[in-house]
GROMACS .gro file of C-alpha atoms in nm:
model
  417
    1MET     CA    1  17.550  -1.804  14.196
    2PRO     CA    2  17.427  -1.441  14.189
    3LEU     CA    3  17.445  -1.247  14.517
    4SER     CA    4  17.072  -1.177  14.488
    5VAL     CA    5  16.999  -1.549  14.533
    6TYR     CA    6  17.177  -1.534  14.868
    7ILE     CA    7  16.968  -1.229  14.963
    8LEU     CA    8  16.659  -1.439  14.893
    9ALA     CA    9  16.808  -1.707  15.118
   10LEU     CA   10  16.851  -1.444  15.393
   11SER     CA   11  16.483  -1.359  15.359
   12VAL     CA   12  16.392  -1.727  15.374
   13PHE     CA   13  16.593  -1.747  15.696
   14ALA     CA   14  16.347  -1.505  15.857
   15LEU     CA   15  16.047  -1.682  15.704
   16GLY     CA   16  16.170  -2.026  15.808
   17THR     CA   17  16.253  -1.921  16.162
   18SER     CA   18  15.897  -1.799  16.211
   19GLU     CA   19  15.748  -2.111  16.054
   20PHE     CA   20  15.950  -2.365  16.253
   21MET     CA   21  16.022  -2.190  16.583
   22LEU     CA   22  15.687  -2.282  16.736
   23SER     CA   23  15.808  -2.643  16.767
   24GLY     CA   24  16.028  -2.523  17.053
   25LEU     CA   25  15.779  -2.271  17.193
   26LEU     CA   26  15.458  -2.475  17.222
   27PRO     CA   27  15.479  -2.539  17.600
   28PRO     CA   28  15.529  -2.172  17.703
   29ILE     CA   29  15.270  -2.049  17.450
   30ALA     CA   30  15.019  -2.308  17.575
   31ASP     CA   31  15.081  -2.201  17.936
   32ASP     CA   32  15.056  -1.828  17.860
   33MET     CA   33  14.743  -1.860  17.645
   34GLY     CA   34  14.574  -2.113  17.870
   35VAL     CA   35  14.533  -2.381  17.601
   36SER     CA   36  14.649  -2.741  17.558
   37ILE     CA   37  14.967  -2.829  17.370
   38PRO     CA   38  14.770  -2.990  17.081
   39ARG     CA   39  14.564  -2.671  17.050
   40ALA     CA   40  14.881  -2.462  17.057
   41GLY     CA   41  15.008  -2.695  16.784
   42LEU     CA   42  14.723  -2.570  16.566
   43LEU     CA   43  14.917  -2.244  16.540
   44ILE     CA   44  15.161  -2.440  16.323
   45SER     CA   45  14.869  -2.561  16.114
   46ALA     CA   46  14.734  -2.205  16.093
   47PHE     CA   47  15.059  -2.090  15.939
   48ALA     CA   48  15.053  -2.383  15.699
   49ILE     CA   49  14.690  -2.316  15.599
   50GLY     CA   50  14.783  -1.956  15.520
   51MET     CA   51  15.068  -2.086  15.305
   52VAL     CA   52  14.839  -2.328  15.118
   53VAL     CA   53  14.584  -2.056  15.041
   54GLY     CA   54  14.829  -1.771  14.994
   55ALA     CA   55  15.071  -1.930  14.749
   56PRO     CA   56  14.837  -1.973  14.450
   57LEU     CA   57  14.625  -1.670  14.542
   58LEU     CA   58  14.914  -1.427  14.559
   59ALA     CA   59  15.091  -1.588  14.263
   60VAL     CA   60  14.785  -1.513  14.048
   61ALA     CA   61  14.729  -1.167  14.198
   62THR     CA   62  15.091  -1.061  14.137
   63LEU     CA   63  15.148  -1.242  13.808
   64ARG     CA   64  15.192  -0.919  13.609
   65LEU     CA   65  15.348  -0.705  13.884
   66PRO     CA   66  15.721  -0.623  13.904
   67ARG     CA   67  15.894  -0.907  14.086
   68ARG     CA   68  16.117  -0.700  14.315
   69THR     CA   69  15.833  -0.469  14.418
   70THR     CA   70  15.623  -0.774  14.501
   71LEU     CA   71  15.900  -0.922  14.715
   72VAL     CA   72  15.943  -0.594  14.904
   73ALA     CA   73  15.571  -0.569  14.979
   74LEU     CA   74  15.545  -0.931  15.093
   75ILE     CA   75  15.844  -0.924  15.329
   76ALA     CA   76  15.711  -0.599  15.481
   77VAL     CA   77  15.369  -0.754  15.551
   78PHE     CA   78  15.538  -1.061  15.694
   79GLY     CA   79  15.742  -0.849  15.935
   80LEU     CA   80  15.432  -0.663  16.050
   81GLY     CA   81  15.266  -0.999  16.113
   82GLN     CA   82  15.550  -1.091  16.350
   83VAL     CA   83  15.499  -0.768  16.541
   84ALA     CA   84  15.127  -0.842  16.569
   85GLY     CA   85  15.208  -1.188  16.706
   86ALA     CA   86  15.446  -1.043  16.964
   87LEU     CA   87  15.173  -0.805  17.083
   88ALA     CA   88  14.886  -1.058  17.068
   89PRO     CA   89  14.667  -1.034  17.382
   90GLY     CA   90  14.510  -1.376  17.331
   91TYR     CA   91  14.504  -1.698  17.132
   92ALA     CA   92  14.263  -1.572  16.863
   93VAL     CA   93  14.479  -1.271  16.775
   94LEU     CA   94  14.793  -1.484  16.773
   95PHE     CA   95  14.617  -1.734  16.544
   96ALA     CA   96  14.513  -1.454  16.305
   97SER     CA   97  14.865  -1.308  16.301
   98ARG     CA   98  15.003  -1.647  16.202
   99VAL     CA   99  14.761  -1.670  15.910
  100VAL     CA  100  14.847  -1.318  15.784
  101SER     CA  101  15.221  -1.386  15.817
  102ALA     CA  102  15.175  -1.713  15.633
  103LEU     CA  103  14.993  -1.548  15.342
  104ALA     CA  104  15.287  -1.311  15.294
  105CYS     CA  105  15.537  -1.594  15.343
  106ALA     CA  106  15.362  -1.807  15.080
  107GLY     CA  107  15.364  -1.529  14.825
  108PHE     CA  108  15.731  -1.461  14.892
  109TRP     CA  109  15.825  -1.827  14.844
  110ALA     CA  110  15.631  -1.850  14.516
  111VAL     CA  111  15.767  -1.527  14.368
  112GLY     CA  112  16.114  -1.570  14.516
  113ALA     CA  113  16.154  -1.918  14.367
  114SER     CA  114  16.059  -1.793  14.020
  115VAL     CA  115  16.305  -1.502  14.060
  116ALA     CA  116  16.583  -1.739  14.169
  117ILE     CA  117  16.548  -1.969  13.869
  118ALA     CA  118  16.519  -1.668  13.635
  119MET     CA  119  16.866  -1.550  13.739
  120VAL     CA  120  17.056  -1.876  13.675
  121PRO     CA  121  17.110  -2.113  13.382
  122VAL     CA  122  16.842  -2.377  13.342
  123THR     CA  123  17.090  -2.651  13.441
  124SER     CA  124  17.149  -2.483  13.780
  125ARG     CA  125  16.788  -2.458  13.894
  126ALA     CA  126  16.818  -2.716  14.172
  127ARG     CA  127  17.134  -2.547  14.300
  128ALA     CA  128  16.967  -2.204  14.308
  129LEU     CA  129  16.665  -2.349  14.485
  130ALA     CA  130  16.899  -2.530  14.724
  131VAL     CA  131  17.058  -2.196  14.816
  132MET     CA  132  16.713  -2.056  14.895
  133ILE     CA  133  16.620  -2.366  15.092
  134GLY     CA  134  16.958  -2.332  15.263
  135GLY     CA  135  16.817  -2.022  15.429
  136LEU     CA  136  16.549  -2.248  15.573
  137SER     CA  137  16.812  -2.494  15.690
  138ILE     CA  138  17.012  -2.220  15.862
  139ALA     CA  139  16.688  -2.106  16.022
  140ASN     CA  140  16.672  -2.451  16.180
  141VAL     CA  141  17.037  -2.440  16.282
  142LEU     CA  142  17.034  -2.089  16.429
  143GLY     CA  143  16.692  -1.928  16.418
  144VAL     CA  144  16.477  -2.201  16.571
  145PRO     CA  145  16.716  -2.283  16.859
  146ALA     CA  146  16.764  -1.910  16.918
  147GLY     CA  147  16.386  -1.871  16.930
  148ALA     CA  148  16.363  -2.153  17.186
  149PHE     CA  149  16.647  -1.995  17.386
  150LEU     CA  150  16.480  -1.654  17.383
  151GLY     CA  151  16.147  -1.813  17.474
  152GLU     CA  152  16.306  -1.984  17.771
  153GLY     CA  153  16.490  -1.677  17.897
  154LEU     CA  154  16.282  -1.375  17.789
  155GLY     CA  155  15.942  -1.524  17.707
  156TRP     CA  156  15.804  -1.658  17.381
  157ARG     CA  157  15.708  -1.309  17.257
  158SER     CA  158  16.077  -1.212  17.233
  159ALA     CA  159  16.119  -1.472  16.957
  160PHE     CA  160  15.853  -1.296  16.749
  161TRP     CA  161  16.026  -0.960  16.800
  162ALA     CA  162  16.355  -1.113  16.685
  163VAL     CA  163  16.199  -1.248  16.364
  164GLY     CA  164  16.045  -0.907  16.302
  165ALA     CA  165  16.392  -0.752  16.323
  166ALA     CA  166  16.535  -1.015  16.085
  167SER     CA  167  16.255  -0.935  15.840
  168ALA     CA  168  16.355  -0.569  15.845
  169VAL     CA  169  16.715  -0.663  15.758
  170ALA     CA  170  16.589  -0.882  15.472
  171LEU     CA  171  16.374  -0.594  15.346
  172VAL     CA  172  16.678  -0.367  15.323
  173GLY     CA  173  16.872  -0.639  15.140
  174ILE     CA  174  16.600  -0.688  14.879
  175VAL     CA  175  16.563  -0.315  14.816
  176THR     CA  176  16.935  -0.259  14.773
  177LEU     CA  177  17.072  -0.582  14.624
  178VAL     CA  178  16.805  -0.770  14.428
  179PRO     CA  179  16.801  -0.632  14.072
  180PRO     CA  180  16.483  -0.564  13.876
  181ILE     CA  181  16.380  -0.875  13.684
  182PRO     CA  182  16.313  -0.801  13.315
  183PRO     CA  183  15.954  -0.885  13.215
  184PRO     CA  184  15.912  -1.196  13.000
  185ALA     CA  185  15.917  -1.154  12.622
  186GLU     CA  186  15.554  -1.266  12.619
  187ARG     CA  187  15.312  -1.123  12.874
  188PRO     CA  188  15.204  -1.391  13.124
  189ARG     CA  189  14.857  -1.528  13.061
  190LEU     CA  190  14.680  -1.694  13.353
  191GLY     CA  191  14.466  -1.916  13.133
  192ARG     CA  192  14.768  -2.070  12.965
  193GLU     CA  193  14.957  -2.117  13.290
  194LEU     CA  194  14.656  -2.296  13.442
  195LEU     CA  195  14.685  -2.560  13.170
  196VAL     CA  196  14.970  -2.720  13.365
  197TYR     CA  197  14.711  -2.863  13.604
  198ARG     CA  198  14.590  -3.091  13.326
  199ASP     CA  199  14.915  -3.284  13.355
  200ARG     CA  200  14.918  -3.606  13.556
  201GLN     CA  201  15.282  -3.554  13.653
  202VAL     CA  202  15.201  -3.220  13.818
  203TRP     CA  203  14.944  -3.385  14.044
  204LEU     CA  204  15.178  -3.672  14.124
  205SER     CA  205  15.441  -3.415  14.225
  206ILE     CA  206  15.188  -3.232  14.442
  207GLY     CA  207  15.091  -3.554  14.618
  208THR     CA  208  15.451  -3.659  14.672
  209ILE     CA  209  15.545  -3.322  14.823
  210ALA     CA  210  15.237  -3.306  15.047
  211LEU     CA  211  15.278  -3.659  15.184
  212THR     CA  212  15.650  -3.609  15.247
  213ALA     CA  213  15.591  -3.283  15.436
  214ALA     CA  214  15.301  -3.430  15.634
  215GLY     CA  215  15.513  -3.724  15.740
  216VAL     CA  216  15.791  -3.503  15.875
  217PHE     CA  217  15.566  -3.247  16.046
  218CYS     CA  218  15.346  -3.509  16.207
  219ALA     CA  219  15.641  -3.598  16.429
  220PHE     CA  220  15.857  -3.282  16.421
  221SER     CA  221  15.579  -3.051  16.539
  222TYR     CA  222  15.576  -3.234  16.874
  223LEU     CA  223  15.951  -3.288  16.902
  224ALA     CA  224  15.987  -3.069  17.215
  225PRO     CA  225  15.735  -3.261  17.430
  226LEU     CA  226  15.864  -3.590  17.289
  227LEU     CA  227  16.214  -3.502  17.406
  228THR     CA  228  16.103  -3.391  17.751
  229ASP     CA  229  15.813  -3.628  17.827
  230VAL     CA  230  15.924  -3.946  17.647
  231ALA     CA  231  16.306  -3.928  17.635
  232HIS     CA  232  16.307  -3.745  17.973
  233LEU     CA  233  16.557  -3.483  17.864
  234ASP     CA  234  16.570  -3.157  18.055
  235LYS     CA  235  16.387  -2.881  17.871
  236GLY     CA  236  16.716  -2.695  17.843
  237TRP     CA  237  16.818  -2.957  17.586
  238VAL     CA  238  16.542  -2.861  17.344
  239PRO     CA  239  16.728  -2.570  17.174
  240THR     CA  240  17.039  -2.789  17.133
  241VAL     CA  241  16.845  -3.074  16.974
  242LEU     CA  242  16.663  -2.831  16.745
  243ALA     CA  243  17.003  -2.693  16.643
  244LEU     CA  244  17.118  -3.048  16.563
  245PHE     CA  245  16.808  -3.098  16.351
  246GLY     CA  246  16.892  -2.774  16.171
  247ALA     CA  247  17.254  -2.878  16.120
  248GLY     CA  248  17.128  -3.200  15.966
  249ALA     CA  249  16.890  -3.000  15.750
  250LEU     CA  250  17.177  -2.785  15.622
  251ILE     CA  251  17.380  -3.094  15.536
  252GLY     CA  252  17.080  -3.255  15.366
  253THR     CA  253  17.001  -2.944  15.162
  254THR     CA  254  17.364  -2.910  15.051
  255VAL     CA  255  17.391  -3.274  14.944
  256GLY     CA  256  17.049  -3.275  14.779
  257GLY     CA  257  17.120  -2.954  14.590
  258ARG     CA  258  17.457  -3.086  14.474
  259PHE     CA  259  17.316  -3.402  14.315
  260SER     CA  260  16.954  -3.323  14.228
  261ASP     CA  261  17.027  -3.158  13.891
  262ALA     CA  262  17.198  -3.476  13.767
  263HIS     CA  263  17.013  -3.747  13.963
  264LEU     CA  264  16.674  -3.605  14.050
  265PHE     CA  265  16.479  -3.925  14.107
  266GLY     CA  266  16.774  -4.095  14.273
  267VAL     CA  267  16.784  -3.817  14.534
  268LEU     CA  268  16.407  -3.824  14.573
  269ILE     CA  269  16.369  -4.196  14.635
  270SER     CA  270  16.678  -4.240  14.853
  271GLY     CA  271  16.587  -3.938  15.066
  272MET     CA  272  16.229  -4.051  15.125
  273VAL     CA  273  16.342  -4.405  15.211
  274ALA     CA  274  16.589  -4.260  15.463
  275ASP     CA  275  16.311  -4.041  15.604
  276THR     CA  276  16.088  -4.342  15.659
  277VAL     CA  277  16.362  -4.544  15.825
  278VAL     CA  278  16.452  -4.261  16.065
  279LEU     CA  279  16.089  -4.208  16.166
  280VAL     CA  280  16.043  -4.580  16.236
  281ALA     CA  281  16.360  -4.571  16.446
  282PHE     CA  282  16.221  -4.267  16.630
  283ALA     CA  283  15.902  -4.457  16.712
  284LEU     CA  284  16.099  -4.756  16.843
  285LEU     CA  285  16.391  -4.584  17.016
  286GLY     CA  286  16.267  -4.231  17.092
  287ARG     CA  287  16.234  -4.309  17.463
  288TYR     CA  288  16.614  -4.333  17.490
  289ALA     CA  289  16.772  -3.989  17.528
  290VAL     CA  290  17.086  -4.059  17.322
  291ALA     CA  291  16.886  -4.216  17.041
  292ALA     CA  292  16.636  -3.928  17.037
  293VAL     CA  293  16.915  -3.672  17.001
  294LEU     CA  294  17.094  -3.865  16.725
  295LEU     CA  295  16.773  -3.938  16.535
  296SER     CA  296  16.675  -3.569  16.543
  297PHE     CA  297  16.999  -3.492  16.359
  298LEU     CA  298  16.944  -3.774  16.107
  299LEU     CA  299  16.583  -3.664  16.050
  300GLY     CA  300  16.708  -3.319  15.948
  301ILE     CA  301  16.948  -3.473  15.694
  302ALA     CA  302  16.691  -3.713  15.550
  303CYS     CA  303  16.393  -3.480  15.513
  304PHE     CA  304  16.585  -3.180  15.374
  305SER     CA  305  16.791  -3.384  15.128
  306THR     CA  306  16.477  -3.427  14.918
  307ALA     CA  307  16.369  -3.061  14.925
  308PRO     CA  308  16.578  -2.935  14.626
  309ALA     CA  309  16.469  -3.234  14.417
  310LEU     CA  310  16.102  -3.192  14.507
  311ASN     CA  311  16.117  -2.823  14.414
  312ALA     CA  312  16.312  -2.878  14.093
  313ARG     CA  313  16.082  -3.159  13.983
  314MET     CA  314  15.779  -2.929  13.996
  315PHE     CA  315  15.959  -2.664  13.790
  316HIS     CA  316  16.044  -2.933  13.535
  317VAL     CA  317  15.693  -3.071  13.491
  318ALA     CA  318  15.527  -2.728  13.503
  319ALA     CA  319  15.798  -2.521  13.333
  320ALA     CA  320  15.547  -2.341  13.111
  321ALA     CA  321  15.411  -2.173  13.426
  322PRO     CA  322  15.710  -2.090  13.650
  323THR     CA  323  15.522  -1.862  13.891
  324LEU     CA  324  15.239  -2.108  13.939
  325ALA     CA  325  15.497  -2.386  13.968
  326GLY     CA  326  15.655  -2.207  14.262
  327ALA     CA  327  15.314  -2.138  14.414
  328THR     CA  328  15.203  -2.496  14.365
  329THR     CA  329  15.518  -2.629  14.529
  330THR     CA  330  15.471  -2.396  14.826
  331ALA     CA  331  15.105  -2.491  14.859
  332ALA     CA  332  15.184  -2.862  14.837
  333PHE     CA  333  15.454  -2.844  15.106
  334ASN     CA  334  15.222  -2.656  15.335
  335LEU     CA  335  14.926  -2.879  15.267
  336GLY     CA  336  15.144  -3.143  15.427
  337ASN     CA  337  15.255  -2.899  15.697
  338THR     CA  338  14.886  -2.843  15.778
  339ALA     CA  339  14.784  -3.206  15.781
  340GLY     CA  340  15.090  -3.330  15.971
  341PRO     CA  341  15.048  -3.129  16.296
  342TRP     CA  342  14.670  -3.187  16.287
  343LEU     CA  343  14.717  -3.563  16.254
  344GLY     CA  344  14.984  -3.563  16.522
  345GLY     CA  345  14.758  -3.367  16.759
  346ALA     CA  346  14.469  -3.607  16.692
  347ILE     CA  347  14.695  -3.902  16.771
  348ILE     CA  348  14.807  -3.743  17.097
  349ASP     CA  349  14.451  -3.651  17.196
  350ALA     CA  350  14.349  -4.012  17.130
  351GLY     CA  351  14.596  -4.118  17.399
  352LEU     CA  352  14.833  -4.302  17.165
  353GLY     CA  353  15.135  -4.107  17.285
  354TYR     CA  354  15.405  -3.898  17.120
  355PRO     CA  355  15.595  -4.193  16.964
  356ALA     CA  356  15.282  -4.279  16.763
  357THR     CA  357  15.327  -3.955  16.568
  358ALA     CA  358  15.651  -4.099  16.428
  359TRP     CA  359  15.472  -4.417  16.319
  360ALA     CA  360  15.212  -4.208  16.137
  361GLY     CA  361  15.487  -3.998  15.978
  362ALA     CA  362  15.663  -4.310  15.852
  363ALA     CA  363  15.338  -4.435  15.696
  364LEU     CA  364  15.286  -4.104  15.516
  365ASN     CA  365  15.640  -4.112  15.380
  366ALA     CA  366  15.589  -4.467  15.256
  367ALA     CA  367  15.284  -4.344  15.064
  368ALA     CA  368  15.498  -4.062  14.917
  369ILE     CA  369  15.750  -4.318  14.793
  370CYS     CA  370  15.470  -4.505  14.616
  371LEU     CA  371  15.359  -4.187  14.436
  372ALA     CA  372  15.716  -4.106  14.333
  373LEU     CA  373  15.752  -4.456  14.188
  374VAL     CA  374  15.426  -4.414  13.998
  375SER     CA  375  15.562  -4.093  13.843
  376LEU     CA  376  15.847  -4.298  13.695
  377ARG     CA  377  15.597  -4.465  13.465
  378PRO     CA  378  15.545  -4.332  13.110
  379ASN     CA  379  15.336  -4.016  13.094
  380ARG     CA  380  15.104  -3.912  12.812
  381ARG     CA  381  15.186  -3.579  12.649
  382THR     CA  382  14.969  -3.301  12.780
  383PRO     CA  383  14.922  -2.955  12.623
  384GLY     CA  384  15.025  -2.657  12.833
  385SER     CA  385  15.299  -2.812  13.042
  386ARG     CA  386  15.656  -2.931  13.019
  387VAL     CA  387  15.666  -3.290  13.135
  388ALA     CA  388  15.954  -3.529  13.171
  389GLY     CA  389  15.977  -3.796  12.908
  390ARG     CA  390  15.951  -4.172  12.943
  391ALA     CA  391  16.129  -4.306  13.249
  392ASP     CA  392  16.138  -4.679  13.308
  393SER     CA  393  16.415  -4.656  13.568
  394THR     CA  394  16.573  -4.401  13.797
  395ASP     CA  395  16.854  -4.312  13.555
  396GLN     CA  396  16.612  -4.280  13.263
  397ALA     CA  397  16.398  -4.045  13.468
  398ASP     CA  398  16.704  -3.833  13.549
  399GLN     CA  399  16.799  -3.818  13.181
  400ALA     CA  400  16.443  -3.722  13.087
  401ASP     CA  401  16.452  -3.433  13.330
  402GLN     CA  402  16.786  -3.309  13.193
  403ALA     CA  403  16.655  -3.328  12.838
  404ASP     CA  404  16.347  -3.137  12.950
  405GLN     CA  405  16.569  -2.863  13.095
  406ALA     CA  406  16.773  -2.828  12.777
  407ASP     CA  407  16.462  -2.820  12.558
  408GLN     CA  408  16.300  -2.558  12.782
  409ALA     CA  409  16.613  -2.341  12.756
  410ASN     CA  410  16.583  -2.343  12.377
  411ASN     CA  411  16.203  -2.305  12.367
  412PRO     CA  412  16.104  -2.105  12.678
  413VAL     CA  413  15.748  -2.028  12.574
  414ARG     CA  414  15.664  -2.344  12.385
  415SER     CA  415  15.339  -2.489  12.517
  416ASP     CA  416  15.342  -2.844  12.382
  417ALA     CA  417  15.515  -3.130  12.562
   0.00000   0.00000   0.00000
């Protein structure tokens, strides 16, 4: 795996820490800003909304720009957004800083994913994407608990300063170690890339990703108050439990990345089933401290094991438009990341309690499983995209995806399916 892919993972570490750290900082932010915890939770949705809008917008805007220059600009804007958040005098400014940071984060994910797959053989796409996502997993292992620890000891603003510093380190790494990416043999054309959205499989992938993310974030966004108010753990346990979630996420990403290239649908279905089971267990057993801690670890494994497969699947079905594929994946994940915290907050405001967010998350994951199973059905050939072939079973779907990869390697600009 090229060193530059690991530099992208380092950058994703900073991005992921900022995105996820609010789960451990909601109580102090709510107290400082004078708002309720559900309203503070909207800061998570604000970031996700920025990601949904920013991914396709910036992918289109930067389609013909040099890839490394684009990455440098985006990580710089992201770092400045963290500084603005640290200095925010009130909720409105903090909300705006989250949106700006998210726009830059979305663009970085979209462009970074296309750069990562451009630097590896077509049969190693899921592994390269898993390395990038591994930065997100390590953010959950180290960055998010560190943010909660800093928030507890030095105030929540110190966590934003720390992410700003990590962004500066990532900026230096990109400038010095990520090589220029040669332009494609054929100049990208937006009109042709947009044709991928005529493909049914692309929309099924979008729906599967969005529902999966919404299911996880519906419960995870309110993990800190669930641990303290329902499981009655001391608030000092929150960073430790978040670190366990992150450790599980790292294990899940590693396992998913290892097997997704060969067994894409097998990883997808098994991971989403595990996700649903863990969330149901959380709803039933979350009031017990030991169970809540253990289930947080298992939730990290389950939800992140599907991430490499979900990413790789989109690049398979929309391979004729790699930049828009990355942007679409980012937007789909964050569409779920937007809806999940909002739904969880609505459930809490309705007086149903924190465990009800896990029930809702399990229902959303069950819907994602249904969409994934639908995508196993035969798909009509659609101009402008690269779609997997007929798949009447899990193994057939895996073989179709591998054949699609090999064909794309031999015909990189072919537009028919």
